Every structure is written in structure tokens, then in C-alpha cells.
PDB file of C-alpha atoms and ligand atoms in Angstrom:
ATOM      1  CA  MET A1108     -42.965 -89.410  38.761  1.00 93.00           C
ATOM      2  CA  THR A1109     -40.112 -89.796  39.878  1.00 98.00           C
ATOM      3  CA  ARG A1110     -36.621 -88.461  38.353  1.00 98.00           C
ATOM      4  CA  LEU A1111     -33.108 -90.087  38.995  1.00 98.00           C
ATOM      5  CA  SER A1112     -30.257 -88.078  39.582  1.00 98.00           C
ATOM      6  CA  VAL A1113     -26.509 -89.141  38.662  1.00 98.00           C
ATOM      7  CA  ASN A1114     -24.193 -89.048  41.463  1.00 98.00           C
ATOM      8  CA  ILE A1115     -20.816 -89.096  39.545  1.00 98.00           C
ATOM      9  CA  ASN A1116     -17.853 -88.890  42.445  1.00 97.00           C
ATOM     10  CA  LYS A1117     -17.200 -92.585  41.744  1.00 97.00           C
ATOM     11  CA  VAL A1118     -16.635 -91.024  37.933  1.00 98.00           C
ATOM     12  CA  ALA A1119     -14.311 -88.867  39.891  1.00 98.00           C
ATOM     13  CA  LEU A1120     -12.736 -91.325  42.343  1.00 97.00           C
ATOM     14  CA  LEU A1121     -11.889 -93.212  39.405  1.00 97.00           C
ATOM     15  CA  ARG A1122      -9.718 -89.683  37.314  1.00 98.00           C
ATOM     16  CA  ASN A1123      -9.280 -89.210  40.935  1.00 97.00           C
ATOM     17  CA  ALA A1124      -7.548 -92.502  41.633  1.00 96.00           C
ATOM     18  CA  ARG A1125      -4.337 -91.453  38.415  1.00 95.00           C
ATOM     19  CA  GLY A1126      -4.189 -88.182  38.913  1.00 90.00           C
ATOM     20  CA  GLY A1127      -5.314 -86.714  34.838  1.00 96.00           C
ATOM     21  CA  ASN A1128      -8.280 -86.007  33.634  1.00 97.00           C
ATOM     22  CA  LEU A1129     -10.514 -90.098  32.312  1.00 98.00           C
ATOM     23  CA  PRO A1130     -12.587 -90.226  32.862  1.00 98.00           C
ATOM     24  CA  ASN A1131     -13.301 -86.751  32.345  1.00 98.00           C
ATOM     25  CA  VAL A1132     -16.739 -86.117  35.419  1.00 98.00           C
ATOM     26  CA  VAL A1133     -17.949 -82.794  32.499  1.00 98.00           C
ATOM     27  CA  GLN A1134     -18.758 -85.070  29.783  1.00 98.00           C
ATOM     28  CA  VAL A1135     -20.060 -88.157  31.980  1.00 98.00           C
ATOM     29  CA  ALA A1136     -22.165 -85.204  33.095  1.00 98.00           C
ATOM     30  CA  MET A1137     -23.388 -84.056  29.771  1.00 98.00           C
ATOM     31  CA  ASP A1138     -23.604 -88.331  28.806  1.00 98.00           C
ATOM     32  CA  CYS A1139     -25.633 -88.968  31.364  1.00 98.00           C
ATOM     33  CA  GLU A1140     -28.270 -86.633  30.830  1.00 98.00           C
ATOM     34  CA  GLU A1141     -27.337 -87.545  27.479  1.00 98.00           C
ATOM     35  CA  PHE A1142     -28.672 -91.202  28.164  1.00 98.00           C
ATOM     36  CA  GLY A1143     -31.505 -89.613  29.858  1.00 98.00           C
ATOM     37  CA  ALA A1144     -30.768 -89.063  33.922  1.00 98.00           C
ATOM     38  CA  GLN A1145     -33.548 -86.438  34.658  1.00 98.00           C
ATOM     39  CA  GLY A1146     -29.841 -84.826  37.481  1.00 98.00           C
ATOM     40  CA  ILE A1147     -26.935 -84.689  38.407  1.00 98.00           C
ATOM     41  CA  THR A1148     -25.577 -85.073  42.118  1.00 98.00           C
ATOM     42  CA  VAL A1149     -22.490 -84.484  43.486  1.00 98.00           C
ATOM     43  CA  HIS A1150     -20.739 -84.632  46.807  1.00 97.00           C
ATOM     44  CA  PRO A1151     -17.883 -82.810  46.860  1.00 96.00           C
ATOM     45  CA  ARG A1152     -16.659 -83.781  50.691  1.00 92.00           C
ATOM     46  CA  PRO A1153     -14.094 -82.143  52.379  1.00 89.00           C
ATOM     47  CA  ASP A1154     -10.662 -84.038  51.349  1.00 90.00           C
ATOM     48  CA  GLU A1155     -11.874 -84.176  48.199  1.00 90.00           C
ATOM     49  CA  ARG A1156     -10.792 -88.234  47.214  1.00 90.00           C
ATOM     50  CA  HIS A1157     -14.004 -88.247  45.248  1.00 93.00           C
ATOM     51  CA  VAL A1158     -15.570 -84.883  43.497  1.00 97.00           C
ATOM     52  CA  ARG A1159     -13.135 -81.563  43.590  1.00 97.00           C
ATOM     53  CA  PHE A1160     -14.995 -78.318  44.772  1.00 97.00           C
ATOM     54  CA  SER A1161     -13.344 -77.015  41.528  1.00 97.00           C
ATOM     55  CA  ASP A1162     -15.489 -79.423  38.938  1.00 98.00           C
ATOM     56  CA  VAL A1163     -18.616 -78.200  40.602  1.00 98.00           C
ATOM     57  CA  PRO A1164     -18.258 -74.577  38.492  1.00 98.00           C
ATOM     58  CA  ALA A1165     -17.258 -76.495  35.408  1.00 98.00           C
ATOM     59  CA  LEU A1166     -20.529 -79.290  36.302  1.00 98.00           C
ATOM     60  CA  LYS A1167     -22.185 -76.094  36.430  1.00 98.00           C
ATOM     61  CA  ALA A1168     -21.596 -74.559  33.370  1.00 98.00           C
ATOM     62  CA  VAL A1169     -22.957 -77.951  31.426  1.00 98.00           C
ATOM     63  CA  VAL A1170     -25.927 -79.160  34.055  1.00 98.00           C
ATOM     64  CA  ARG A1171     -29.416 -79.055  31.618  1.00 98.00           C
ATOM     65  CA  THR A1172     -31.308 -81.062  33.873  1.00 98.00           C
ATOM     66  CA  GLU A1173     -31.374 -80.101  37.757  1.00 98.00           C
ATOM     67  CA  PHE A1174     -28.079 -79.829  39.849  1.00 98.00           C
ATOM     68  CA  ASN A1175     -27.361 -81.603  42.967  1.00 98.00           C
ATOM     69  CA  ILE A1176     -25.079 -80.182  45.292  1.00 98.00           C
ATOM     70  CA  GLU A1177     -25.064 -82.459  48.531  1.00 98.00           C
ATOM     71  CA  GLY A1178     -22.574 -82.309  50.974  1.00 96.00           C
ATOM     72  CA  ASN A1179     -22.554 -81.280  55.137  1.00 96.00           C
ATOM     73  CA  PRO A1180     -22.956 -77.334  55.355  1.00 97.00           C
ATOM     74  CA  THR A1181     -18.958 -76.123  56.075  1.00 95.00           C
ATOM     75  CA  PRO A1182     -18.723 -72.876  55.762  1.00 96.00           C
ATOM     76  CA  GLU A1183     -16.461 -73.373  52.893  1.00 96.00           C
ATOM     77  CA  PHE A1184     -18.688 -76.080  51.432  1.00 97.00           C
ATOM     78  CA  MET A1185     -21.944 -73.153  52.165  1.00 98.00           C
ATOM     79  CA  LYS A1186     -19.727 -70.677  49.579  1.00 98.00           C
ATOM     80  CA  LEU A1187     -19.372 -73.169  47.086  1.00 98.00           C
ATOM     81  CA  VAL A1188     -23.392 -73.513  46.917  1.00 98.00           C
ATOM     82  CA  LEU A1189     -23.759 -70.290  46.939  1.00 98.00           C
ATOM     83  CA  GLU A1190     -21.313 -69.098  44.305  1.00 98.00           C
ATOM     84  CA  ASN A1191     -22.500 -72.195  42.092  1.00 98.00           C
ATOM     85  CA  ARG A1192     -26.044 -71.958  43.358  1.00 98.00           C
ATOM     86  CA  PRO A1193     -27.602 -75.723  41.785  1.00 98.00           C
ATOM     87  CA  HIS A1194     -31.594 -76.082  41.105  1.00 98.00           C
ATOM     88  CA  GLN A1195     -30.740 -77.812  44.908  1.00 98.00           C
ATOM     89  CA  CYS A1196     -28.787 -78.603  48.035  1.00 98.00           C
ATOM     90  CA  THR A1197     -29.220 -81.891  49.945  1.00 98.00           C
ATOM     91  CA  LEU A1198     -27.929 -81.457  53.218  1.00 98.00           C
ATOM     92  CA  VAL A1199     -26.119 -84.076  55.018  1.00 97.00           C
ATOM     93  CA  PRO A1200     -24.445 -84.684  58.495  1.00 96.00           C
ATOM     94  CA  ASP A1201     -21.860 -87.093  57.264  1.00 88.00           C
ATOM     95  CA  ALA A1202     -18.311 -86.746  59.362  1.00 78.00           C
ATOM     96  CA  PRO A1203     -15.258 -85.795  57.936  1.00 71.00           C
ATOM     97  CA  GLY A1204     -13.471 -88.759  56.606  1.00 71.00           C
ATOM     98  CA  VAL A1205     -16.706 -90.685  56.855  1.00 77.00           C
ATOM     99  CA  LEU A1206     -16.210 -93.691  54.220  1.00 77.00           C
ATOM    100  CA  THR A1207     -20.145 -92.788  52.760  1.00 78.00           C
ATOM    101  CA  SER A1208     -23.321 -90.370  54.734  1.00 78.00           C
ATOM    102  CA  ASP A1209     -24.892 -93.494  56.966  1.00 85.00           C
ATOM    103  CA  GLN A1210     -26.964 -91.366  58.956  1.00 91.00           C
ATOM    104  CA  GLY A1211     -29.520 -88.461  58.655  1.00 97.00           C
ATOM    105  CA  TRP A1212     -29.789 -85.157  60.588  1.00 97.00           C
ATOM    106  CA  ASP A1213     -31.209 -84.611  64.098  1.00 97.00           C
ATOM    107  CA  THR A1214     -33.102 -82.252  62.669  1.00 98.00           C
ATOM    108  CA  LEU A1215     -34.539 -81.936  66.251  1.00 98.00           C
ATOM    109  CA  ALA A1216     -31.298 -80.880  67.964  1.00 97.00           C
ATOM    110  CA  ASN A1217     -29.949 -79.511  64.746  1.00 97.00           C
ATOM    111  CA  GLU A1218     -33.865 -76.632  64.491  1.00 98.00           C
ATOM    112  CA  SER A1219     -31.806 -73.411  65.063  1.00 98.00           C
ATOM    113  CA  PHE A1220     -28.888 -74.829  62.642  1.00 98.00           C
ATOM    114  CA  LEU A1221     -30.563 -76.028  59.646  1.00 98.00           C
ATOM    115  CA  LYS A1222     -32.638 -73.231  60.072  1.00 98.00           C
ATOM    116  CA  GLU A1223     -30.001 -70.962  59.617  1.00 98.00           C
ATOM    117  CA  ILE A1224     -28.835 -72.798  56.520  1.00 98.00           C
ATOM    118  CA  THR A1225     -31.449 -73.553  55.042  1.00 98.00           C
ATOM    119  CA  THR A1226     -33.232 -69.788  55.953  1.00 98.00           C
ATOM    120  CA  GLU A1227     -29.321 -68.891  54.327  1.00 98.00           C
ATOM    121  CA  LEU A1228     -29.732 -70.969  50.819  1.00 98.00           C
ATOM    122  CA  GLN A1229     -33.983 -70.207  49.751  1.00 98.00           C
ATOM    123  CA  ALA A1230     -32.979 -67.340  50.038  1.00 98.00           C
ATOM    124  CA  ALA A1231     -30.522 -67.976  47.693  1.00 98.00           C
ATOM    125  CA  GLY A1232     -33.272 -69.318  45.155  1.00 98.00           C
ATOM    126  CA  ILE A1233     -31.902 -73.381  46.463  1.00 98.00           C
ATOM    127  CA  ARG A1234     -34.129 -76.066  47.179  1.00 98.00           C
ATOM    128  CA  VAL A1235     -33.438 -77.436  50.327  1.00 98.00           C
ATOM    129  CA  SER A1236     -33.833 -81.453  51.064  1.00 98.00           C
ATOM    130  CA  LEU A1237     -32.632 -82.482  54.237  1.00 98.00           C
ATOM    131  CA  PHE A1238     -31.033 -86.474  54.585  1.00 98.00           C
ATOM    132  CA  VAL A1239     -32.695 -88.422  57.090  1.00 98.00           C
ATOM    133  CA  ASP A1240     -33.397 -91.676  58.000  1.00 98.00           C
ATOM    134  CA  ALA A1241     -37.122 -92.495  57.911  1.00 98.00           C
ATOM    135  CA  GLU A1242     -38.704 -91.903  61.489  1.00 98.00           C
ATOM    136  CA  GLU A1243     -41.231 -89.692  62.279  1.00 98.00           C
ATOM    137  CA  ARG A1244     -39.755 -87.450  64.280  1.00 98.00           C
ATOM    138  CA  PHE A1245     -36.988 -86.033  61.987  1.00 98.00           C
ATOM    139  CA  VAL A1246     -39.773 -85.807  59.132  1.00 98.00           C
ATOM    140  CA  GLU A1247     -42.018 -83.240  61.340  1.00 98.00           C
ATOM    141  CA  GLY A1248     -38.213 -81.546  62.587  1.00 98.00           C
ATOM    142  CA  ALA A1249     -37.916 -81.369  58.925  1.00 98.00           C
ATOM    143  CA  LYS A1250     -40.943 -79.080  58.562  1.00 98.00           C
ATOM    144  CA  LYS A1251     -40.460 -77.518  61.390  1.00 98.00           C
ATOM    145  CA  VAL A1252     -36.903 -76.304  60.050  1.00 98.00           C
ATOM    146  CA  GLY A1253     -38.330 -75.526  56.958  1.00 98.00           C
ATOM    147  CA  ALA A1254     -36.765 -77.056  54.481  1.00 98.00           C
ATOM    148  CA  ASP A1255     -38.399 -78.406  51.213  1.00 98.00           C
ATOM    149  CA  ARG A1256     -37.449 -81.849  50.947  1.00 98.00           C
ATOM    150  CA  ILE A1257     -36.208 -84.680  53.017  1.00 98.00           C
ATOM    151  CA  GLU A1258     -34.188 -87.508  51.975  1.00 98.00           C
ATOM    152  CA  PHE A1259     -34.444 -90.591  53.134  1.00 98.00           C
ATOM    153  CA  TYR A1260     -30.963 -92.591  54.200  1.00 98.00           C
ATOM    154  CA  THR A1261     -32.246 -96.177  52.249  1.00 98.00           C
ATOM    155  CA  GLY A1262     -28.520 -97.498  53.361  1.00 97.00           C
ATOM    156  CA  GLY A1263     -30.848 -99.410  55.869  1.00 97.00           C
ATOM    157  CA  PHE A1264     -33.605-100.347  54.447  1.00 98.00           C
ATOM    158  CA  ALA A1265     -31.699-101.825  51.391  1.00 98.00           C
ATOM    159  CA  HIS A1266     -29.635-103.958  53.632  1.00 98.00           C
ATOM    160  CA  LEU A1267     -32.478-105.805  55.200  1.00 98.00           C
ATOM    161  CA  TYR A1268     -34.434-105.741  52.389  1.00 98.00           C
ATOM    162  CA  TYR A1269     -33.039-109.461  51.321  1.00 98.00           C
ATOM    163  CA  SER A1270     -33.624-111.562  53.651  1.00 98.00           C
ATOM    164  CA  ASN A1271     -37.152-108.795  54.794  1.00 98.00           C
ATOM    165  CA  LYS A1272     -37.976-106.254  52.260  1.00 98.00           C
ATOM    166  CA  GLU A1273     -41.458-104.930  53.784  1.00 98.00           C
ATOM    167  CA  GLN A1274     -40.431-105.153  56.983  1.00 98.00           C
ATOM    168  CA  ALA A1275     -37.591-102.591  55.362  1.00 98.00           C
ATOM    169  CA  VAL A1276     -39.540-100.787  53.935  1.00 98.00           C
ATOM    170  CA  GLU A1277     -41.963 -99.935  56.636  1.00 98.00           C
ATOM    171  CA  PRO A1278     -40.176 -97.336  58.130  1.00 98.00           C
ATOM    172  CA  HIS A1279     -39.934 -95.374  55.170  1.00 98.00           C
ATOM    173  CA  ARG A1280     -43.344 -95.816  53.929  1.00 98.00           C
ATOM    174  CA  ARG A1281     -45.619 -94.480  57.021  1.00 98.00           C
ATOM    175  CA  CYS A1282     -42.537 -91.135  57.079  1.00 98.00           C
ATOM    176  CA  ALA A1283     -43.748 -90.603  53.901  1.00 98.00           C
ATOM    177  CA  LEU A1284     -47.668 -90.008  54.527  1.00 98.00           C
ATOM    178  CA  LEU A1285     -46.487 -88.025  57.407  1.00 98.00           C
ATOM    179  CA  ALA A1286     -44.119 -85.666  54.883  1.00 98.00           C
ATOM    180  CA  ASN A1287     -47.008 -85.737  52.178  1.00 98.00           C
ATOM    181  CA  GLN A1288     -50.193 -85.192  54.651  1.00 98.00           C
ATOM    182  CA  ILE A1289     -48.097 -81.789  55.913  1.00 98.00           C
ATOM    183  CA  GLY A1290     -46.798 -81.338  52.916  1.00 98.00           C
ATOM    184  CA  ILE A1291     -42.761 -81.832  52.357  1.00 98.00           C
ATOM    185  CA  GLY A1292     -40.959 -83.417  49.274  1.00 98.00           C
ATOM    186  CA  ILE A1293     -40.281 -86.681  49.097  1.00 98.00           C
ATOM    187  CA  ASN A1294     -36.419 -87.424  48.014  1.00 98.00           C
ATOM    188  CA  ALA A1295     -34.525 -91.107  48.200  1.00 98.00           C
ATOM    189  CA  GLY A1296     -31.253 -91.850  48.833  1.00 98.00           C
ATOM    190  CA  HIS A1297     -28.132 -94.446  49.434  1.00 97.00           C
ATOM    191  CA  ASP A1298     -27.362 -97.811  48.196  1.00 98.00           C
ATOM    192  CA  LEU A1299     -30.528 -97.356  46.295  1.00 98.00           C
ATOM    193  CA  ASN A1300     -30.223-100.595  43.268  1.00 98.00           C
ATOM    194  CA  LEU A1301     -31.533-102.927  40.446  1.00 98.00           C
ATOM    195  CA  ASP A1302     -32.795-105.121  42.755  1.00 98.00           C
ATOM    196  CA  ASN A1303     -34.512-102.561  45.153  1.00 98.00           C
ATOM    197  CA  LEU A1304     -35.044-100.021  43.415  1.00 98.00           C
ATOM    198  CA  ARG A1305     -38.640-100.634  42.008  1.00 98.00           C
ATOM    199  CA  PHE A1306     -40.310-102.223  45.278  1.00 98.00           C
ATOM    200  CA  PHE A1307     -38.387 -98.653  47.293  1.00 98.00           C
ATOM    201  CA  LYS A1308     -40.834 -96.333  44.534  1.00 98.00           C
ATOM    202  CA  GLU A1309     -43.888 -98.831  45.135  1.00 98.00           C
ATOM    203  CA  ASN A1310     -44.066 -98.413  48.979  1.00 98.00           C
ATOM    204  CA  VAL A1311     -43.358 -94.960  49.145  1.00 98.00           C
ATOM    205  CA  SER A1312     -45.975 -92.399  47.807  1.00 98.00           C
ATOM    206  CA  GLY A1313     -44.459 -89.305  45.912  1.00 98.00           C
ATOM    207  CA  LEU A1314     -41.314 -89.925  46.135  1.00 98.00           C
ATOM    208  CA  LEU A1315     -40.195 -86.857  43.917  1.00 98.00           C
ATOM    209  CA  GLU A1316     -36.834 -88.594  42.938  1.00 98.00           C
ATOM    210  CA  VAL A1317     -33.433 -90.548  44.218  1.00 98.00           C
ATOM    211  CA  SER A1318     -29.541 -89.900  43.557  1.00 98.00           C
ATOM    212  CA  ILE A1319     -28.272 -92.774  42.389  1.00 98.00           C
ATOM    213  CA  GLY A1320     -24.267 -93.564  42.229  1.00 98.00           C
ATOM    214  CA  HIS A1321     -21.916 -96.117  43.217  1.00 98.00           C
ATOM    215  CA  ALA A1322     -24.609 -98.847  41.550  1.00 98.00           C
ATOM    216  CA  ILE A1323     -24.903 -97.380  38.603  1.00 98.00           C
ATOM    217  CA  ILE A1324     -21.811 -96.530  37.757  1.00 98.00           C
ATOM    218  CA  ALA A1325     -21.641-100.625  39.115  1.00 98.00           C
ATOM    219  CA  ASP A1326     -24.252-101.251  36.867  1.00 98.00           C
ATOM    220  CA  ALA A1327     -22.235 -99.622  33.596  1.00 98.00           C
ATOM    221  CA  LEU A1328     -19.149-102.409  34.703  1.00 98.00           C
ATOM    222  CA  TYR A1329     -21.075-104.304  32.472  1.00 98.00           C
ATOM    223  CA  PHE A1330     -24.542-103.515  30.759  1.00 98.00           C
ATOM    224  CA  GLY A1331     -22.463-100.175  29.574  1.00 98.00           C
ATOM    225  CA  LEU A1332     -23.853 -95.956  31.216  1.00 98.00           C
ATOM    226  CA  SER A1333     -26.247 -95.622  28.637  1.00 98.00           C
ATOM    227  CA  ASN A1334     -27.981 -98.930  28.874  1.00 98.00           C
ATOM    228  CA  THR A1335     -28.065 -98.400  32.617  1.00 98.00           C
ATOM    229  CA  ILE A1336     -29.076 -95.047  33.404  1.00 98.00           C
ATOM    230  CA  GLN A1337     -32.331 -96.984  30.723  1.00 98.00           C
ATOM    231  CA  MET A1338     -32.593 -99.891  33.051  1.00 98.00           C
ATOM    232  CA  TYR A1339     -32.870 -97.466  36.239  1.00 98.00           C
ATOM    233  CA  LEU A1340     -35.771 -95.381  34.287  1.00 98.00           C
ATOM    234  CA  ARG A1341     -38.032 -98.359  33.495  1.00 98.00           C
ATOM    235  CA  GLN A1342     -37.251 -99.490  37.280  1.00 98.00           C
ATOM    236  CA  LEU A1343     -39.048 -95.760  37.877  1.00 98.00           C
ATOM    237  CA  ARG A1344     -41.610 -96.036  35.302  1.00 93.00           C
TER     238      ARG A1344
HETATM  239  N1  PXP B 797     -27.294 -89.657  48.902  1.00 50.37           N
HETATM  240  C1  PXP B 797     -26.659 -89.029  49.680  1.00 50.37           C
HETATM  241  C2  PXP B 797     -26.788 -87.986  50.748  1.00 50.37           C
HETATM  242  C3  PXP B 797     -24.975 -89.080  49.468  1.00 50.37           C
HETATM  243  O1  PXP B 797     -24.096 -89.271  50.827  1.00 50.37           O
HETATM  244  C4  PXP B 797     -24.662 -90.627  49.074  1.00 50.37           C
HETATM  245  C5  PXP B 797     -23.520 -90.916  48.515  1.00 50.37           C
HETATM  246  O2  PXP B 797     -22.300 -90.265  47.612  1.00 50.37           O
HETATM  247  C6  PXP B 797     -25.438 -90.929  47.971  1.00 50.37           C
HETATM  248  C7  PXP B 797     -27.021 -90.875  47.943  1.00 50.37           C
HETATM  249  C8  PXP B 797     -26.011 -92.562  46.410  1.00 50.37           C
HETATM  250  O3  PXP B 797     -25.748 -93.619  46.976  1.00 50.37           O
HETATM  251  P1  PXP B 797     -25.323 -94.695  46.467  1.00 50.37           P
HETATM  252  O4  PXP B 797     -24.300 -94.160  46.060  1.00 50.37           O
HETATM  253  O5  PXP B 797     -25.044 -95.256  47.490  1.00 50.37           O
HETATM  254  O6  PXP B 797     -26.399 -94.711  45.595  1.00 50.37           O
END
């Protein structure tokens, strides 16, 4: 089974555009769960242009499924995560001010740093996932660090999907086999959508979770949030 975690950053972006509390991200998180989402993801960035650090405790108090906090493990981020103890923390090497995460960790070059952070989070009972590009050496590096899971960066896959889907998915297919073999769980995210999601799932064995934000919120403008979540869940069946 592949779980659908809805990334609600874009909902916060819309709220922040007006400075009030509309839409209410906490209510949206609860509604996503009501509509069938199996997890809620937030990605608080240092500039807080999407979800704010102060949103996290309020979300933690209401999320009943899986709560996933992703981001770059700065001291401020680590404090937030350790204080709020989500089920999962996804570590992402995004530079401050980057438009969106566009690459994974070099798990070899950052081995000792990632090991230290991973150990600290796991000691607090938090599952650790490392955002990586689909390259065997980074999967092996993530295992060496002691991470519980990897999250494949799927932006490149999504881009190439429309011209050559077999070629687009091939690195993920190979790396998934390796991950299954060495015993590290597999998540995926970035630019997954109603066009590419089923194909990705069918080709990546042992896919445990996808986190999807941008396309779900864009589709919800046309189909509504409840229908949209059902449509995504159907792709994962
Ligand atoms: N995974 C990570 C690590 C991300 O940074 C993001 C974007 O915040 C996503 C998944 C979700 O990507 P998208 O919004 O394109 O679905």
C-alpha cells in the first residue's frame, strides 16, 4: 500500500497572500484527512512564505494520520521538529530562498552530518527519511547514515515523463530494487500528479508513501478538494 500524504504548503501560501486566516490551514489539514488523506506534510522554510513555524504546533494537535515535517535541518528547524515530534521528518537540502526543492542529498559527502541529525531525531522517536536523487550511491549512503527511508526527488521524472516515461522512471525503478534489497523504505515526492502517479507507483516496487502538494491544490480548483483526494487515492490503488 502506498500512502498519500498531502503537502499543505500551497494552502498556507494562499492564506499568507492576504495576511488573515483564510484559508485556515489547520481546518484544511483536518478536512484532507476526512477526505481520505493518509498523512499531512508541511515544509516550513526559513522565510516562512508557506507554512509558518507557528503553524506546526496547531497542526500537530489535530493531525490524526501521519504528520510529516520536511525541511533543511538548521538549528531552528531541528528545535521545531524535536518540540513537535512528528511521526516522520524528511530532511531536504534546500538552500534558503530556493523556489522549491530541486535536488536531494549527497548522502556520501554529508555522511557524518546526516548521521548525527538522523540519530538525534530517531532518539526522539521520529522516523527519518532523506530526500535523494535516484542514484544508487545516494541510496546506499542513506542506508549507511542509518535513515529509515529515502524520499526520491521526482521532479526530473515528472519533467521527462511526457516525452519518455520509460526512461524517466528507470533510475527510480533500479534504485527501488536496491532499496528493497538493503532494507530502507521508499517515499517519493515532487511534481507527482494525476498524469504520472499511477505509472510511477507501478514501476517503483515497495513505494510506501508519496507526498504531493502543488498538483493536488491546483486540481482542487477544478474538482474540489474532496474529489481530488479521491482521484489521487485511486491512482495509488
Ligand atoms: N517532497 C519534498 C521534499 C518537497 O520539498 C516538496 C515540495 O515542497 C514535495 C515533496 C511536494 O512537491 P509538489 O508540491 O510538487 O507536489
